[in-house]
CSV table of C-alpha atoms and ligand atoms in Angstrom, one decimal:
chain,number,residue,atom,x,y,z
Y,1,MET,CA,0.3,0.2,0.2
Y,2,THR,CA,1.6,3.5,-0.6
Y,3,ASP,CA,2.1,6.2,1.8
Y,4,ALA,CA,-0.7,7.9,-0.4
Y,5,VAL,CA,-3.4,5.4,0.0
Y,6,GLU,CA,-2.4,5.2,3.6
Y,7,ARG,CA,-2.7,8.7,4.6
Y,8,ALA,CA,-6.9,8.7,2.3
Y,9,ARG,CA,-7.7,5.7,4.4
Y,10,ARG,CA,-6.2,7.1,7.9
Y,11,ASP,CA,-8.2,10.4,6.9
Y,12,VAL,CA,-11.2,8.6,6.8
Y,13,VAL,CA,-10.4,7.1,10.3
Y,14,ILE,CA,-9.1,10.5,12.1
Y,15,ALA,CA,-12.3,12.5,10.1
Y,16,ASN,CA,-15.2,10.2,11.6
Y,17,ARG,CA,-13.3,10.3,15.1
Y,18,ILE,CA,-13.1,14.4,14.9
Y,19,LEU,CA,-16.5,15.1,14.1
Y,20,ALA,CA,-18.0,12.6,16.5
Y,21,ALA,CA,-16.3,13.9,18.9
Y,22,GLU,CA,-17.5,17.5,18.3
Y,23,GLY,CA,-21.0,16.0,18.2
Y,24,VAL,CA,-21.3,16.6,13.9
Y,25,LEU,CA,-22.1,12.6,13.6
Y,26,ASP,CA,-23.6,10.7,16.4
Y,27,ALA,CA,-24.5,7.0,15.1
Y,28,PHE,CA,-25.6,7.7,11.6
Y,29,GLY,CA,-23.6,9.8,9.0
Y,30,HIS,CA,-20.3,9.3,7.2
Y,31,VAL,CA,-17.5,9.9,5.9
Y,32,SER,CA,-15.1,9.5,2.6
Y,33,ALA,CA,-12.1,9.7,0.4
Y,34,ARG,CA,-11.5,9.7,-3.2
Y,35,HIS,CA,-8.6,6.6,-3.8
Y,36,PRO,CA,-6.1,8.7,-4.4
Y,37,LEU,CA,-4.9,6.6,-7.0
Y,38,ASP,CA,-8.0,5.6,-9.2
Y,39,LYS,CA,-9.7,8.4,-9.2
Y,40,ASN,CA,-12.9,6.1,-10.0
Y,41,LEU,CA,-12.2,4.4,-6.0
Y,42,PHE,CA,-13.5,6.3,-2.9
Y,43,PHE,CA,-12.7,4.5,0.8
Y,44,MET,CA,-15.3,5.1,3.3
Y,45,ALA,CA,-15.7,2.3,6.2
Y,46,GLN,CA,-18.4,0.0,7.1
Y,47,SER,CA,-21.4,0.9,8.7
Y,48,VAL,CA,-20.4,1.6,12.0
Y,49,SER,CA,-20.8,4.5,13.6
Y,50,PRO,CA,-18.1,7.0,13.4
Y,51,GLU,CA,-16.7,7.2,17.1
Y,52,LEU,CA,-16.2,3.6,16.9
Y,53,VAL,CA,-14.6,3.5,13.3
Y,54,GLU,CA,-10.6,1.9,13.0
Y,55,ILE,CA,-8.7,1.5,10.1
Y,56,ASP,CA,-9.5,-1.8,9.7
Y,57,ASP,CA,-13.5,-1.1,9.0
Y,58,ILE,CA,-12.1,1.0,6.3
Y,59,MET,CA,-14.0,-0.2,2.9
Y,60,THR,CA,-13.5,0.5,-0.5
Y,61,PHE,CA,-15.9,1.4,-3.6
Y,62,ASP,CA,-16.1,1.8,-6.7
Y,63,ALA,CA,-17.7,4.9,-8.9
Y,64,GLN,CA,-21.4,2.8,-8.7
Y,65,GLY,CA,-20.9,2.5,-4.7
Y,66,ASN,CA,-20.0,-1.4,-5.0
Y,67,PRO,CA,-18.4,-2.5,-2.6
Y,68,VAL,CA,-15.0,-4.3,-4.1
Y,69,ASP,CA,-13.9,-6.9,-3.5
Y,70,ASP,CA,-15.3,-7.3,0.3
Y,71,ARG,CA,-18.3,-8.6,1.9
Y,72,ARG,CA,-19.4,-6.5,4.3
Y,73,HIS,CA,-21.9,-4.6,5.5
Y,74,ALA,CA,-21.4,-1.2,3.6
Y,75,SER,CA,-23.0,2.0,4.7
Y,76,VAL,CA,-26.4,2.0,2.5
Y,77,GLU,CA,-26.1,6.2,2.1
Y,78,ARG,CA,-22.7,5.2,-0.1
Y,79,PHE,CA,-24.6,6.8,-3.2
Y,80,ILE,CA,-24.0,9.9,-1.0
Y,81,HIS,CA,-20.7,9.8,-2.1
Y,82,ALA,CA,-20.1,8.1,-5.1
Y,83,GLY,CA,-23.0,10.5,-6.9
Y,84,VAL,CA,-20.9,13.2,-6.2
Y,85,TYR,CA,-18.0,11.9,-6.7
Y,86,ALA,CA,-19.1,11.3,-10.1
Y,87,ARG,CA,-20.2,14.8,-10.7
Y,88,ARG,CA,-17.4,16.6,-8.9
Y,89,PRO,CA,-13.8,15.9,-10.6
Y,90,ASP,CA,-12.4,18.4,-7.8
Y,91,VAL,CA,-13.6,16.8,-4.4
Y,92,ASN,CA,-11.4,14.4,-3.0
Y,93,PHE,CA,-13.2,13.9,0.7
Y,94,VAL,CA,-17.3,13.9,1.0
Y,95,VAL,CA,-18.9,14.5,4.6
Y,96,HIS,CA,-23.0,13.0,5.4
Y,97,GLY,CA,-24.4,13.9,8.5
Y,98,HIS,CA,-27.6,14.4,10.4
Y,99,THR,CA,-26.6,17.5,12.9
Y,100,ASP,CA,-29.8,19.1,14.4
Y,101,GLU,CA,-29.1,22.4,14.4
Y,102,VAL,CA,-28.9,22.7,10.4
Y,103,ILE,CA,-32.1,21.1,9.8
Y,104,PRO,CA,-34.6,23.6,10.7
Y,105,PHE,CA,-33.3,25.2,8.0
Y,106,SER,CA,-33.4,22.8,5.6
Y,107,ILE,CA,-37.6,22.4,6.1
Y,108,THR,CA,-37.9,26.2,6.2
Y,109,ASP,CA,-37.3,29.1,3.2
Y,110,VAL,CA,-35.0,30.3,6.0
Y,111,ALA,CA,-31.2,30.5,4.4
Y,112,LEU,CA,-28.4,29.5,6.5
Y,113,VAL,CA,-25.9,31.8,6.0
Y,114,PRO,CA,-22.5,32.9,7.3
Y,115,VAL,CA,-23.2,34.9,10.4
Y,116,ILE,CA,-19.5,33.7,12.3
Y,117,ASN,CA,-16.1,34.1,10.8
Y,118,VAL,CA,-15.1,30.6,11.1
Y,119,ALA,CA,-17.8,29.9,8.9
Y,120,ALA,CA,-17.4,32.0,5.9
Y,121,ASP,CA,-16.3,29.1,3.7
Y,122,ILE,CA,-19.9,27.2,3.8
Y,123,THR,CA,-20.7,30.3,1.3
Y,124,ALA,CA,-23.3,32.5,1.0
Y,125,HIS,CA,-25.8,29.9,-0.6
Y,126,ILE,CA,-26.7,26.5,0.5
Y,127,PRO,CA,-29.3,24.7,-1.6
Y,128,THR,CA,-31.9,22.3,-0.4
Y,129,TRP,CA,-32.8,19.1,-2.0
Y,130,ASP,CA,-35.7,17.5,-1.6
Y,131,ILE,CA,-35.7,13.9,-2.1
Y,132,ALA,CA,-39.2,14.3,-2.8
Y,133,ASP,CA,-38.8,16.4,-6.0
Y,134,GLU,CA,-37.7,13.9,-8.4
Y,135,PHE,CA,-38.4,10.8,-6.9
Y,136,GLY,CA,-41.8,11.5,-5.1
Y,137,ASP,CA,-43.6,10.4,-1.8
Y,138,ASN,CA,-42.8,7.0,-2.1
Y,139,THR,CA,-39.3,6.4,-0.1
Y,140,ASN,CA,-37.8,6.4,3.1
Y,141,THR,CA,-35.7,9.3,2.2
Y,142,LEU,CA,-32.3,8.2,2.1
Y,143,ILE,CA,-29.6,7.8,-0.3
Y,144,SER,CA,-30.1,4.3,-0.8
Y,145,SER,CA,-29.2,4.6,-5.0
Y,146,MET,CA,-27.2,5.8,-7.6
Y,147,ALA,CA,-30.3,8.0,-9.2
Y,148,HIS,CA,-30.3,9.2,-5.6
Y,149,GLY,CA,-27.1,10.5,-4.8
Y,150,LEU,CA,-26.1,11.6,-8.9
Y,151,SER,CA,-29.7,13.7,-8.4
Y,152,LEU,CA,-28.2,15.2,-4.8
Y,153,ALA,CA,-24.9,16.3,-6.3
Y,154,GLN,CA,-27.1,17.7,-9.2
Y,155,THR,CA,-28.2,20.4,-7.0
Y,156,LEU,CA,-25.1,20.2,-4.5
Y,157,ALA,CA,-23.9,22.0,-7.9
Y,158,ASP,CA,-20.3,23.2,-7.3
Y,159,HIS,CA,-21.3,24.4,-4.1
Y,160,ARG,CA,-19.6,22.8,-1.0
Y,161,VAL,CA,-22.5,22.1,1.5
Y,162,VAL,CA,-25.9,20.6,0.1
Y,163,LEU,CA,-28.8,20.6,2.6
Y,164,MET,CA,-31.0,17.8,2.6
Y,165,ARG,CA,-35.0,18.2,3.6
Y,166,GLY,CA,-36.0,16.4,7.0
Y,167,HIS,CA,-32.1,14.5,7.0
Y,168,GLY,CA,-28.9,16.6,7.6
Y,169,PHE,CA,-26.5,17.9,5.0
Y,170,THR,CA,-23.7,17.1,2.7
Y,171,ALA,CA,-20.3,18.1,2.6
Y,172,ALA,CA,-17.3,18.5,0.0
Y,173,SER,CA,-13.7,19.5,-0.4
Y,174,SER,CA,-10.9,18.7,-2.3
Y,175,SER,CA,-8.5,18.9,1.2
Y,176,ILE,CA,-9.6,16.9,4.2
Y,177,VAL,CA,-8.5,19.5,6.3
Y,178,GLN,CA,-10.6,22.2,4.9
Y,179,LEU,CA,-14.0,19.8,5.0
Y,180,VAL,CA,-13.6,18.6,8.6
Y,181,ARG,CA,-13.0,21.8,9.7
Y,182,LEU,CA,-16.3,23.6,7.8
Y,183,CYS,CA,-18.3,20.2,8.7
Y,184,VAL,CA,-17.5,21.5,12.6
Y,185,TYR,CA,-18.7,25.2,12.1
Y,186,LEU,CA,-21.9,24.3,9.7
Y,187,PRO,CA,-23.8,23.5,12.9
Y,188,ARG,CA,-21.9,26.1,15.1
Y,189,ASN,CA,-23.5,28.6,12.6
Y,190,ALA,CA,-26.2,27.2,12.4
Y,191,ARG,CA,-27.0,27.1,15.4
Y,192,ILE,CA,-25.7,31.0,16.6
Y,193,GLN,CA,-27.5,32.3,14.0
Y,194,LEU,CA,-30.8,30.8,15.3
Y,195,GLU,CA,-30.6,32.6,18.5
Y,196,ALA,CA,-29.8,35.8,17.0
Y,197,MET,CA,-33.1,35.1,15.1
Y,198,ARG,CA,-34.8,34.9,18.3
Y,199,LEU,CA,-33.1,38.4,19.4
Y,200,GLY,CA,-34.6,40.0,16.4
Y,201,GLU,CA,-33.5,41.0,13.3
Y,202,PHE,CA,-29.1,39.5,12.4
Y,203,ARG,CA,-26.3,41.3,10.1
Y,204,PRO,CA,-24.7,38.2,8.0
Y,205,LEU,CA,-21.3,38.4,7.2
Y,206,LYS,CA,-21.1,40.7,4.7
Y,207,ALA,CA,-20.4,39.5,1.3
Y,208,GLY,CA,-16.5,40.8,0.6
Y,209,GLU,CA,-16.0,39.3,4.3
Y,210,ILE,CA,-16.7,35.8,3.1
Y,211,ALA,CA,-15.0,36.2,-0.7
Y,212,ARG,CA,-11.8,37.0,1.6
Y,213,LEU,CA,-12.5,34.5,4.5
Y,214,GLY,CA,-13.8,31.7,2.4
Y,215,GLU,CA,-11.0,30.5,0.9
Y,216,ILE,CA,-9.5,28.3,3.9
Y,217,ASP,CA,-5.7,27.2,3.0
Y,218,PRO,CA,-6.0,23.7,4.2
Y,219,ASP,CA,-1.8,24.0,4.5
Y,220,SER,CA,-1.9,26.9,6.9
Y,221,PRO,CA,-0.4,26.8,9.9
Y,222,ALA,CA,-4.2,27.8,11.1
Y,223,SER,CA,-5.7,24.9,9.3
Y,224,GLN,CA,-3.0,22.7,10.8
Y,225,ARG,CA,-3.0,23.8,14.1
Y,226,SER,CA,-6.9,22.9,14.4
Y,227,TRP,CA,-6.3,19.9,12.5
Y,228,ARG,CA,-4.0,18.0,15.1
Y,229,TYR,CA,-5.7,20.0,17.8
Y,230,TRP,CA,-9.3,17.8,17.1
Y,231,ALA,CA,-7.3,14.6,16.1
Y,232,ARG,CA,-4.8,14.6,19.4
Y,233,LYS,CA,-8.1,15.5,21.2
Y,234,CYS,CA,-10.7,12.6,19.6
Y,235,GLY,CA,-7.7,10.2,20.6
Y,236,CYS,CA,-6.4,9.9,17.0
Y,237,GLU,CA,-3.0,11.9,17.3
Y,238,SER,CA,-0.9,8.5,16.7
Y,239,LEU,CA,-2.6,8.3,12.8
Y,240,LEU,CA,-1.8,11.8,12.0
Y,241,GLU,CA,1.9,10.3,12.2
Y,242,ASN,CA,4.3,9.3,8.6
Y,243,ALA,CA,2.1,8.0,5.4
Y,244,GLY,CA,2.4,11.6,3.9
Y,245,ALA,CA,0.9,15.0,4.6
Y,246,PRO,CA,-2.5,14.8,5.9
Y,247,GLY,CA,-5.7,14.8,3.1
Y,248,ARG,CA,-4.0,16.5,-0.1
Y,249,PRO,CA,-3.1,13.1,-1.9
Y,250,ALA,CA,-1.1,13.5,-5.6
Y,251,PHE,CA,-3.4,12.3,-7.9
Y,252,SER,CA,-1.8,10.4,-10.5
Y,253,ALA,CA,-3.9,10.6,-14.4
Y,254,SER,CA,-5.9,7.6,-14.4
C,1,LIG,ZN1,-28.5,10.4,6.5
């Protein structure tokens, strides 16, 4: 196994554990990484809760979301990841969660917008995907087929986050460091916006501020600081060592 592959697999473990420890994922939710040497494959844990994910839980899936030579129990919603990777060649990592704080914005017409500076990279517009729009009301609302995953990815389009009506959110990035940071601050931003709305009119970040703040450099000292802090806090510091730099796999031409 190359360093890049080992790095990607470890990053999936670390990200699951961080997002569980930070209250973003609970018994459900998942993280995936595109295979660094074959863009038609991705890594994702078998169906275990994010806090419990270990390196041996990581499975390999093909572009259609099918497990590759593996009979373990795969998460039903792996098609979220397959759909996003299919439609977004720039994306190397995907997170899906059901975090309470974001769901009110998926079932109302109130827009979730950046209100705190650390969440500027959620960007000023977050689309909402409603499974019933394309598939009617005869679904269990889970993304259980490639058709569902591709439909979700179409609504995500070029955004970093998409809300899912009455369900949760999906976020995507080229960098695991950037994505985990976004997913930690997304629900905090939602909570603060909801609190502010109880008080009355609120003032979101301004367009120029979002533009200046919104590009998080995953290699910056500040990004690496938070990544290492969160990894250590959830007991994953040893997984940071060796096997290349975190979260920036060099892709082959395949
Ligand atoms: Zn879900």
